[in-house]
Coordinates of N, CA and C in Angstrom, one line a residue:
X1 N 5.8 21.2 5.9 CA 6.5 20.7 7.1 C 5.6 19.8 7.9
X2 N 6.1 19.3 9.0 CA 5.4 18.3 9.9 C 4.2 19.0 10.5
X3 N 3.0 18.5 10.4 CA 1.8 19.0 11.0 C 1.7 18.3 12.4
X4 N 2.3 18.9 13.4 CA 2.4 18.2 14.7 C 1.0 17.8 15.3
X5 N 0.0 18.7 15.2 CA -1.3 18.4 15.9 C -2.0 17.2 15.2
X6 N -1.8 17.0 13.9 CA -2.6 16.0 13.2 C -1.8 14.9 12.5
X7 N -0.5 15.1 12.5 CA 0.4 14.1 11.8 C 0.5 14.4 10.3
X8 N 1.5 13.8 9.7 CA 1.6 14.0 8.3 C 2.4 15.3 7.9
X9 N 2.4 15.5 6.6 CA 3.2 16.7 6.1 C 2.2 17.7 5.5
X10 N 2.3 18.9 5.8 CA 1.5 20.0 5.2 C 0.1 20.0 5.6
X11 N -0.8 20.6 4.9 CA -2.2 20.7 5.2 C -3.0 19.9 4.1
X12 N -4.3 20.1 4.2 CA -5.1 19.3 3.2 C -4.9 19.8 1.8
X13 N -5.1 18.9 0.8 CA -5.3 17.4 0.9 C -4.0 16.8 1.5
X14 N -4.2 15.7 2.2 CA -3.0 15.1 2.9 C -2.9 13.7 2.5
X15 N -1.7 13.4 2.0 CA -1.4 12.0 1.4 C -0.6 11.2 2.4
X16 N -0.6 9.9 2.3 CA 0.1 9.0 3.3 C 1.6 9.3 3.2
X17 N 2.2 9.4 2.0 CA 3.6 9.7 1.9 C 4.5 8.7 2.6
X18 N 4.3 7.4 2.3 CA 5.0 6.3 2.9 C 6.5 6.5 2.9
X19 N 7.0 7.0 1.7 CA 8.5 7.2 1.6 C 9.0 8.2 2.6
X20 N 8.3 9.2 3.0 CA 8.8 10.2 4.0 C 8.8 9.6 5.4
X21 N 7.8 8.8 5.7 CA 7.7 8.1 7.0 C 8.9 7.1 7.0
X22 N 9.1 6.3 6.0 CA 10.2 5.4 5.9 C 11.5 6.0 6.1
X23 N 11.7 7.2 5.5 CA 13.0 7.9 5.7 C 13.2 8.4 7.1
X24 N 12.1 8.8 7.7 CA 12.2 9.3 9.2 C 12.6 8.1 10.0
X25 N 12.0 6.9 9.8 CA 12.4 5.7 10.6 C 13.8 5.3 10.4
X26 N 14.3 5.4 9.1 CA 15.7 5.2 8.8 C 16.6 6.1 9.6
X27 N 16.3 7.4 9.5 CA 17.1 8.4 10.2 C 17.1 8.2 11.7
X28 N 15.9 7.8 12.3 CA 15.9 7.5 13.7 C 16.8 6.3 14.0
X29 N 16.8 5.3 13.2 CA 17.6 4.1 13.4 C 19.1 4.5 13.3
X30 N 19.5 5.4 12.4 CA 20.9 5.8 12.3 C 21.3 6.8 13.3
X31 N 20.5 7.8 13.7 CA 20.9 8.9 14.5 C 20.3 8.9 15.9
X32 N 19.2 8.2 16.1 CA 18.5 8.1 17.4 C 17.8 9.4 17.8
X33 N 17.6 10.3 16.9 CA 16.9 11.6 17.2 C 15.4 11.2 17.4
X34 N 14.8 11.4 18.6 CA 13.4 11.0 18.9 C 12.4 11.8 18.0
X35 N 12.8 12.9 17.5 CA 11.8 13.7 16.7 C 11.5 12.9 15.4
X36 N 12.4 12.2 14.8 CA 12.1 11.4 13.7 C 11.1 10.3 14.0
X37 N 11.3 9.6 15.1 CA 10.4 8.6 15.5 C 9.0 9.1 15.8
X38 N 9.0 10.3 16.5 CA 7.7 10.9 16.9 C 6.9 11.3 15.6
X39 N 7.6 11.8 14.6 CA 6.9 12.2 13.4 C 6.3 10.9 12.7
X40 N 7.1 9.9 12.6 CA 6.6 8.6 12.0 C 5.4 8.0 12.8
X41 N 5.6 7.9 14.1 CA 4.7 7.3 14.9 C 3.3 8.0 15.0
X42 N 3.4 9.3 15.2 CA 2.1 10.1 15.3 C 1.4 10.1 14.0
X43 N 2.2 10.2 12.9 CA 1.5 10.2 11.6 C 0.8 8.9 11.3
X44 N 1.5 7.7 11.5 CA 0.8 6.4 11.3 C -0.4 6.3 12.2
X45 N -0.2 6.7 13.5 CA -1.3 6.5 14.4 C -2.5 7.4 14.0
X46 N -2.3 8.6 13.5 CA -3.3 9.5 13.0 C -4.1 8.9 11.8
X47 N -3.3 8.3 10.9 CA -3.9 7.8 9.7 C -4.8 6.6 10.1
X48 N -4.3 5.7 11.0 CA -5.0 4.5 11.4 C -6.3 4.9 12.2
X49 N -6.1 5.9 13.1 CA -7.2 6.3 14.0 C -8.2 7.1 13.2
X50 N -7.8 7.8 12.2 CA -8.7 8.6 11.4 C -9.4 7.7 10.3
X51 N -9.9 8.3 9.3 CA -10.7 7.5 8.3 C -9.8 7.1 7.1
X52 N -8.5 7.4 7.1 CA -7.7 7.1 5.9 C -7.6 5.5 5.8
X53 N -7.6 4.9 7.0 CA -7.5 3.4 7.0 C -9.0 2.9 7.1
X54 N -9.3 2.0 6.2 CA -10.6 1.4 6.1 C -10.8 0.3 7.1
X55 N -11.5 0.6 8.2 CA -11.6 -0.4 9.3 C -12.7 -1.4 9.0
X56 N -13.4 -1.4 7.8 CA -14.3 -2.4 7.4 C -13.7 -3.4 6.5
X57 N -13.0 -3.0 5.5 CA -12.4 -3.9 4.5 C -10.9 -4.0 4.5
X58 N -10.3 -3.1 5.3 CA -8.8 -3.1 5.3 C -8.2 -2.2 4.2
X59 N -7.0 -1.9 4.3 CA -6.3 -1.0 3.3 C -6.5 0.4 3.6
X60 N -5.6 1.2 2.9 CA -5.6 2.7 3.1 C -6.2 3.3 1.8
X61 N -6.9 4.4 2.0 CA -7.4 5.2 0.9 C -6.3 6.1 0.4
X62 N -6.5 6.8 -0.8 CA -5.4 7.5 -1.5 C -5.0 8.7 -0.7
X63 N -5.9 9.5 -0.2 CA -5.6 10.7 0.5 C -6.8 11.2 1.3
X64 N -6.5 12.1 2.2 CA -7.6 12.8 3.0 C -7.8 14.2 2.4
X65 N -9.1 14.5 2.3 CA -9.4 15.9 1.8 C -9.4 16.9 3.0
X66 N -9.2 16.4 4.2 CA -9.2 17.2 5.4 C -7.9 17.0 6.1
X67 N -7.5 18.0 6.9 CA -6.2 18.0 7.6 C -6.2 16.9 8.7
X68 N -7.3 16.5 9.2 CA -7.4 15.6 10.4 C -7.6 14.2 9.9
X69 N -7.5 13.9 8.6 CA -7.6 12.5 8.1 C -9.1 12.0 8.1
X70 N -10.1 12.9 8.3 CA -11.4 12.4 8.6 C -12.2 12.1 7.3
X71 N -12.0 12.8 6.2 CA -12.8 12.6 5.0 C -11.9 12.1 3.8
X72 N -11.8 10.8 3.6 CA -10.9 10.4 2.5 C -11.4 10.5 1.1
X73 N -10.5 10.5 0.2 CA -10.8 10.2 -1.2 C -10.7 8.7 -1.3
X74 N -11.7 8.0 -1.8 CA -11.9 6.6 -1.5 C -11.2 5.7 -2.4
X75 N -10.4 6.2 -3.4 CA -9.6 5.2 -4.2 C -8.5 4.6 -3.3
X76 N -8.3 3.3 -3.6 CA -7.2 2.6 -3.0 C -6.1 2.2 -4.0
X77 N -4.9 2.6 -3.7 CA -3.8 2.4 -4.7 C -2.9 1.3 -4.1
X78 N -2.4 0.5 -5.1 CA -1.4 -0.5 -4.7 C -0.2 0.1 -4.2
X79 N 0.3 1.2 -4.8 CA 1.5 1.9 -4.4 C 1.5 2.3 -3.0
X80 N 0.4 2.9 -2.5 CA 0.3 3.4 -1.1 C 0.3 2.2 -0.2
X81 N -0.5 1.2 -0.5 CA -0.7 0.1 0.5 C 0.5 -0.7 0.6
X82 N 1.2 -1.0 -0.5 CA 2.5 -1.7 -0.5 C 3.5 -1.0 0.3
X83 N 3.6 0.3 0.1 CA 4.6 1.1 0.8 C 4.3 1.2 2.3
X84 N 3.0 1.3 2.7 CA 2.6 1.4 4.1 C 2.8 0.0 4.8
X85 N 2.7 -1.1 4.1 CA 2.9 -2.4 4.8 C 4.3 -2.4 5.3
X86 N 5.3 -2.1 4.4 CA 6.7 -2.1 4.8 C 7.0 -1.1 6.0
X87 N 6.4 0.1 5.9 CA 6.6 1.1 6.9 C 6.0 0.7 8.2
X88 N 4.8 0.1 8.2 CA 4.2 -0.3 9.4 C 5.0 -1.4 10.1
X89 N 5.6 -2.3 9.3 CA 6.4 -3.4 9.9 C 7.7 -2.8 10.6
X90 N 8.2 -1.8 9.9 CA 9.4 -1.1 10.4 C 9.1 -0.4 11.7
X91 N 8.0 0.3 11.7 CA 7.5 1.0 12.9 C 7.3 0.0 14.1
X92 N 6.7 -1.1 13.8 CA 6.5 -2.1 14.8 C 7.8 -2.6 15.4
X93 N 8.8 -2.9 14.5 CA 10.1 -3.3 15.0 C 10.8 -2.3 15.9
X94 N 10.6 -1.0 15.6 CA 11.2 0.0 16.4 C 10.5 0.3 17.7
X95 N 9.1 0.2 17.7 CA 8.3 0.6 18.8 C 7.7 -0.5 19.6
X96 N 7.5 -1.6 19.0 CA 6.8 -2.7 19.6 C 5.3 -2.5 19.8
X97 N 4.8 -1.4 19.1 CA 3.4 -1.1 19.2 C 2.6 -2.0 18.4
X98 N 1.7 -2.8 19.0 CA 1.0 -3.9 18.3 C 0.1 -3.4 17.2
X99 N -0.4 -2.1 17.3 CA -1.3 -1.6 16.3 C -0.7 -1.5 15.0
X100 N 0.7 -1.3 14.9 CA 1.3 -1.3 13.6 C 1.4 -2.7 13.0
X101 N 1.7 -3.7 13.8 CA 1.8 -5.0 13.4 C 0.4 -5.5 12.8
X102 N -0.7 -5.2 13.6 CA -2.0 -5.6 13.2 C -2.4 -4.9 11.9
X103 N -2.1 -3.6 11.8 CA -2.5 -2.9 10.6 C -1.8 -3.3 9.4
X104 N -0.5 -3.7 9.6 CA 0.3 -4.2 8.4 C -0.3 -5.5 7.9
X105 N -0.7 -6.4 8.8 CA -1.4 -7.6 8.4 C -2.7 -7.4 7.8
X106 N -3.5 -6.5 8.3 CA -4.8 -6.2 7.7 C -4.7 -5.6 6.4
X107 N -3.7 -4.7 6.2 CA -3.5 -4.1 4.9 C -3.1 -5.1 3.9
X108 N -2.2 -6.0 4.3 CA -1.7 -7.1 3.4 C -2.9 -8.0 3.0
X109 N -3.7 -8.3 4.0 CA -4.9 -9.1 3.7 C -5.8 -8.5 2.6
X110 N -6.0 -7.2 2.8 CA -6.8 -6.4 1.8 C -6.2 -6.5 0.4
X111 N -4.8 -6.3 0.3 CA -4.2 -6.4 -1.0 C -4.3 -7.8 -1.6
X112 N -4.1 -8.8 -0.8 CA -4.2 -10.1 -1.2 C -5.6 -10.5 -1.8
X113 N -6.6 -10.0 -1.1 CA -8.0 -10.3 -1.4 C -8.5 -9.5 -2.6
X114 N -8.1 -8.2 -2.7 CA -8.7 -7.3 -3.7 C -7.7 -6.9 -4.8
X115 N -6.5 -6.6 -4.4 CA -5.5 -6.0 -5.4 C -4.6 -7.1 -5.9
X116 N -5.0 -8.3 -5.8 CA -4.2 -9.4 -6.4 C -5.2 -10.5 -6.9
X117 N -4.6 -11.4 -7.7 CA -5.4 -12.6 -8.0 C -5.2 -13.8 -7.1
X118 N -4.4 -13.5 -6.0 CA -4.0 -14.6 -5.1 C -3.1 -15.6 -5.5
X119 N -2.6 -15.4 -6.8 CA -1.7 -16.4 -7.4 C -0.3 -15.8 -7.8
X120 N -0.4 -14.8 -8.7 CA 0.8 -14.3 -9.3 C 0.8 -12.9 -9.8
X121 N -0.3 -12.2 -9.6 CA -0.5 -10.9 -10.2 C -1.0 -9.9 -9.1
X122 N -0.3 -8.8 -9.0 CA -0.8 -7.6 -8.2 C -1.4 -6.6 -9.1
X123 N -2.5 -6.1 -8.7 CA -3.3 -5.1 -9.6 C -3.1 -3.7 -9.1
X124 N -3.4 -2.7 -10.0 CA -3.0 -1.3 -9.7 C -3.8 -0.6 -8.7
X125 N -5.1 -0.7 -8.7 CA -5.9 0.1 -7.8 C -7.4 -0.4 -7.8
X126 N -8.1 0.1 -6.8 CA -9.5 -0.1 -6.7 C -10.2 1.3 -6.8
X127 N -11.2 1.5 -7.6 CA -11.8 2.8 -7.9 C -12.4 3.4 -6.6
X128 N -12.6 4.7 -6.6 CA -13.3 5.4 -5.6 C -14.8 5.2 -5.7
X129 N -15.5 5.0 -4.6 CA -17.0 5.0 -4.7 C -17.5 5.4 -3.3
X130 N -17.7 6.7 -3.1 CA -18.0 7.2 -1.8 C -19.3 6.6 -1.3
X131 N -20.3 6.4 -2.1 CA -21.6 5.8 -1.6 C -21.3 4.4 -1.1
X132 N -20.5 3.6 -1.8 CA -20.3 2.2 -1.4 C -19.6 2.2 0.0
X133 N -18.6 3.0 0.2 CA -17.9 2.9 1.5 C -18.7 3.5 2.7
X134 N -19.5 4.5 2.4 CA -20.3 5.1 3.5 C -21.4 4.1 3.9
X135 N -22.0 3.4 2.9 CA -23.0 2.4 3.2 C -22.4 1.1 3.8
X136 N -21.2 0.8 3.4 CA -20.5 -0.4 4.1 C -20.3 -0.1 5.5
X137 N -20.0 1.1 5.9 CA -19.8 1.4 7.3 C -21.1 1.2 8.1
X138 N -22.2 1.4 7.4 CA -23.5 1.2 8.1 C -24.0 -0.3 8.1
X139 N -23.2 -1.2 7.5 CA -23.5 -2.6 7.6 C -24.2 -3.2 6.4
X140 N -24.4 -2.5 5.3 CA -25.1 -3.0 4.1 C -24.1 -3.7 3.3
X141 N -23.9 -5.0 3.5 CA -22.8 -5.8 2.9 C -23.1 -6.4 1.5
X142 N -24.3 -6.2 1.0 CA -24.7 -6.8 -0.2 C -24.3 -5.9 -1.4
X143 N -23.7 -4.8 -1.2 CA -23.3 -3.9 -2.3 C -22.2 -4.5 -3.2
X144 N -22.2 -4.1 -4.4 CA -21.1 -4.5 -5.4 C -19.9 -3.7 -5.1
X145 N -18.7 -4.3 -4.9 CA -17.5 -3.5 -4.6 C -17.1 -2.7 -5.8
X146 N -16.4 -1.6 -5.6 CA -15.9 -0.8 -6.7 C -14.9 -1.6 -7.6
X147 N -14.9 -1.4 -8.9 CA -14.1 -2.2 -9.8 C -12.6 -2.0 -9.5
X148 N -11.8 -2.9 -10.0 CA -10.3 -2.9 -9.8 C -9.7 -2.8 -11.1
X149 N -8.7 -1.9 -11.2 CA -7.8 -1.8 -12.4 C -6.8 -3.0 -12.4
X150 N -7.0 -4.0 -13.2 CA -6.2 -5.2 -13.2 C -5.0 -5.2 -14.0
X151 N -4.5 -3.9 -14.4 CA -3.2 -3.8 -15.0 C -2.1 -4.2 -14.0
X152 N -1.2 -4.9 -14.4 CA 0.0 -5.2 -13.6 C 1.1 -4.2 -13.9
X153 N 1.2 -3.2 -13.1 CA 2.2 -2.2 -13.3 C 3.5 -2.7 -12.6
X154 N 4.5 -3.0 -13.4 CA 5.6 -3.8 -13.0 C 6.3 -3.1 -11.8
X155 N 6.5 -1.8 -11.8 CA 7.2 -1.2 -10.7 C 6.4 -1.4 -9.4
X156 N 5.1 -1.2 -9.5 CA 4.2 -1.3 -8.3 C 4.1 -2.8 -7.8
X157 N 4.0 -3.7 -8.8 CA 3.9 -5.1 -8.4 C 5.2 -5.6 -7.8
X158 N 6.3 -5.1 -8.3 CA 7.6 -5.5 -7.6 C 7.7 -4.9 -6.2
X159 N 7.3 -3.7 -6.0 CA 7.3 -3.1 -4.7 C 6.3 -3.9 -3.8
X160 N 5.2 -4.3 -4.3 CA 4.3 -5.1 -3.5 C 4.9 -6.4 -3.1
X161 N 5.6 -7.0 -4.1 CA 6.2 -8.3 -3.8 C 7.2 -8.2 -2.6
X162 N 8.0 -7.1 -2.6 CA 9.0 -6.9 -1.5 C 8.2 -6.8 -0.2
X163 N 7.1 -6.0 -0.2 CA 6.3 -5.9 1.1 C 5.8 -7.2 1.5
X164 N 5.3 -8.0 0.6 CA 4.7 -9.3 0.9 C 5.8 -10.3 1.3
X165 N 7.0 -10.2 0.8 CA 8.1 -11.1 1.3 C 8.4 -10.7 2.8
X166 N 8.4 -9.4 3.1 CA 8.7 -9.0 4.5 C 7.5 -9.4 5.4
X167 N 6.3 -9.0 5.0 CA 5.1 -9.3 5.8 C 4.8 -10.8 6.0
X168 N 5.0 -11.5 4.9 CA 4.7 -13.0 4.9 C 5.7 -13.7 5.9
X169 N 6.9 -13.2 5.9 CA 7.9 -13.7 6.8 C 7.7 -13.3 8.2
X170 N 7.5 -12.0 8.5 CA 7.3 -11.5 9.8 C 6.1 -12.0 10.5
X171 N 5.0 -12.1 9.7 CA 3.7 -12.5 10.3 C 3.4 -14.0 10.0
X172 N 4.3 -14.7 9.4 CA 4.2 -16.1 9.1 C 2.9 -16.4 8.3
X173 N 2.7 -15.7 7.2 CA 1.6 -15.9 6.3 C 2.2 -16.5 5.0
X174 N 2.1 -17.8 4.9 CA 2.8 -18.5 3.8 C 2.1 -18.1 2.5
X175 N 0.8 -17.9 2.5 CA 0.2 -17.6 1.2 C 0.6 -16.2 0.7
X176 N 1.0 -15.3 1.6 CA 1.5 -14.0 1.1 C 2.9 -14.1 0.6
X177 N 3.7 -14.9 1.3 CA 5.1 -15.1 0.8 C 5.1 -15.8 -0.5
X178 N 4.2 -16.8 -0.7 CA 4.1 -17.5 -1.9 C 3.7 -16.6 -3.1
X179 N 2.7 -15.7 -2.8 CA 2.2 -14.8 -3.8 C 3.4 -13.9 -4.3
X180 N 4.2 -13.4 -3.3 CA 5.3 -12.6 -3.7 C 6.3 -13.2 -4.6
X181 N 6.7 -14.5 -4.3 CA 7.6 -15.2 -5.2 C 7.0 -15.5 -6.6
X182 N 5.7 -15.9 -6.6 CA 5.1 -16.1 -7.9 C 4.9 -14.9 -8.7
X183 N 4.7 -13.7 -8.0 CA 4.6 -12.5 -8.7 C 5.9 -12.1 -9.4
X184 N 7.0 -12.3 -8.7 CA 8.3 -12.0 -9.3 C 8.6 -13.0 -10.5
X185 N 8.2 -14.2 -10.3 CA 8.3 -15.2 -11.5 C 7.5 -14.7 -12.7
X186 N 6.3 -14.2 -12.4 CA 5.4 -13.8 -13.4 C 6.0 -12.6 -14.2
X187 N 6.6 -11.6 -13.4 CA 7.2 -10.4 -14.0 C 8.4 -10.8 -14.9
X188 N 9.2 -11.8 -14.4 CA 10.3 -12.2 -15.2 C 9.9 -13.0 -16.5
X189 N 8.9 -13.8 -16.3 CA 8.5 -14.7 -17.5 C 7.7 -13.9 -18.5
X190 N 6.8 -13.0 -18.0 CA 5.8 -12.4 -18.9 C 6.1 -10.9 -19.3
X191 N 6.9 -10.2 -18.4 CA 7.1 -8.8 -18.6 C 8.5 -8.4 -18.8
X192 N 9.4 -9.3 -19.1 CA 10.8 -9.0 -19.4 C 11.2 -9.5 -20.8
X193 N 11.9 -8.6 -21.5 CA 12.5 -9.0 -22.8 C 14.0 -8.5 -22.8
X194 N 14.9 -9.5 -23.1 CA 16.3 -9.1 -23.2 C 16.5 -7.9 -24.2
X195 N 17.2 -6.9 -23.7 CA 17.5 -5.7 -24.5 C 16.4 -4.7 -24.5
X196 N 15.2 -5.1 -24.0 CA 14.1 -4.1 -23.9 C 13.7 -3.8 -22.4
X197 N 14.1 -4.6 -21.5 CA 13.8 -4.3 -20.1 C 12.4 -4.9 -19.7
X198 N 11.8 -4.2 -18.8 CA 10.5 -4.6 -18.2 C 9.4 -3.9 -18.9
X199 N 8.2 -4.4 -18.8 CA 7.0 -3.8 -19.3 C 5.8 -4.0 -18.3
X200 N 4.8 -3.1 -18.4 CA 3.5 -3.4 -17.8 C 2.8 -4.6 -18.5
X201 N 1.8 -5.1 -17.8 CA 1.1 -6.3 -18.3 C -0.4 -6.1 -18.2
X202 N -1.1 -6.1 -19.3 CA -2.6 -6.1 -19.2 C -3.2 -6.7 -20.5
X203 N -4.4 -7.1 -20.5 CA -5.1 -7.7 -21.7 C -4.3 -8.9 -22.2
X204 N -3.7 -9.6 -21.3 CA -3.0 -10.8 -21.6 C -1.6 -10.7 -22.3
X205 N -1.1 -9.5 -22.3 CA 0.3 -9.3 -22.9 C 1.0 -8.1 -22.3
X206 N 2.3 -8.0 -22.5 CA 3.1 -6.9 -22.0 C 2.9 -5.7 -22.9
X207 N 3.1 -4.5 -22.3 CA 2.9 -3.2 -23.0 C 4.0 -2.3 -22.4
X208 N 4.4 -1.3 -23.3 CA 5.3 -0.2 -22.8 C 6.6 -0.7 -22.2
X209 N 7.5 -1.2 -23.1 CA 8.8 -1.7 -22.6 C 9.7 -0.5 -22.2
X210 N 10.6 -0.9 -21.3 CA 11.8 0.0 -21.0 C 11.6 1.2 -20.1
X211 N 10.5 1.2 -19.3 CA 10.3 2.4 -18.4 C 11.3 2.2 -17.2
X212 N 12.0 3.3 -16.9 CA 13.1 3.2 -15.9 C 12.5 2.7 -14.5
X213 N 11.4 3.2 -14.1 CA 10.8 2.8 -12.8 C 10.6 1.3 -12.7
X214 N 10.1 0.7 -13.8 CA 9.9 -0.7 -13.9 C 11.2 -1.5 -13.7
X215 N 12.2 -1.1 -14.4 CA 13.5 -1.9 -14.3 C 14.1 -1.7 -12.9
X216 N 14.0 -0.5 -12.3 CA 14.7 -0.3 -11.0 C 13.9 -1.1 -9.9
X217 N 12.6 -1.0 -9.9 CA 11.8 -1.6 -8.8 C 11.9 -3.1 -9.0
X218 N 11.9 -3.6 -10.2 CA 12.1 -5.1 -10.4 C 13.5 -5.6 -10.0
X219 N 14.5 -4.8 -10.3 CA 15.8 -5.2 -9.9 C 16.0 -5.2 -8.4
X220 N 15.4 -4.2 -7.7 CA 15.4 -4.2 -6.2 C 14.7 -5.4 -5.7
X221 N 13.6 -5.8 -6.2 CA 12.8 -6.9 -5.8 C 13.6 -8.2 -6.0
X222 N 14.1 -8.4 -7.2 CA 14.9 -9.6 -7.5 C 16.1 -9.7 -6.6

């Protein structure tokens, strides 16, 4: 259930669960019950105020090992960040709280810079490296960033494209909007086969045709 003192659902480990926050915002829009908005708002504020949100490089870490969002597991996932961009924009539209708009933009900037090639591909994740992030917070910027999994997971790339279409439009970031369109073109040209559906893409070619999640997310995005 809702952890009212600290935001989010349940106890540690605590995940962002963007889908649950999005549902709460949808229910608030439909029914006007302030509890739904309170859950979404306090959870987002707690994640941003805590250490789940990287205030040095942007983006959200995968989960918190503690109930109060203070000690993250340092992996950054495209799925979480793409989902949270959309949720933050929706929260901003409903509340007018500038922190949600700013964080949506900073998260998209991180994805653009690290979890994409800036042209047509969204990448799956950036590895966890506790030493790197702790030292970065102390100002040692000469460190080598954690490696990125450059697999294009079609379901996640399509979800990221939707978030970038929304964020690029709302915040007037033409390069983000352009990346979203080019990413969808890439998926259609490189990861679709008639009769086989969609596939993931890595090592210069598509792999694993016909996964349901890929086809559904791509269809929604298109």
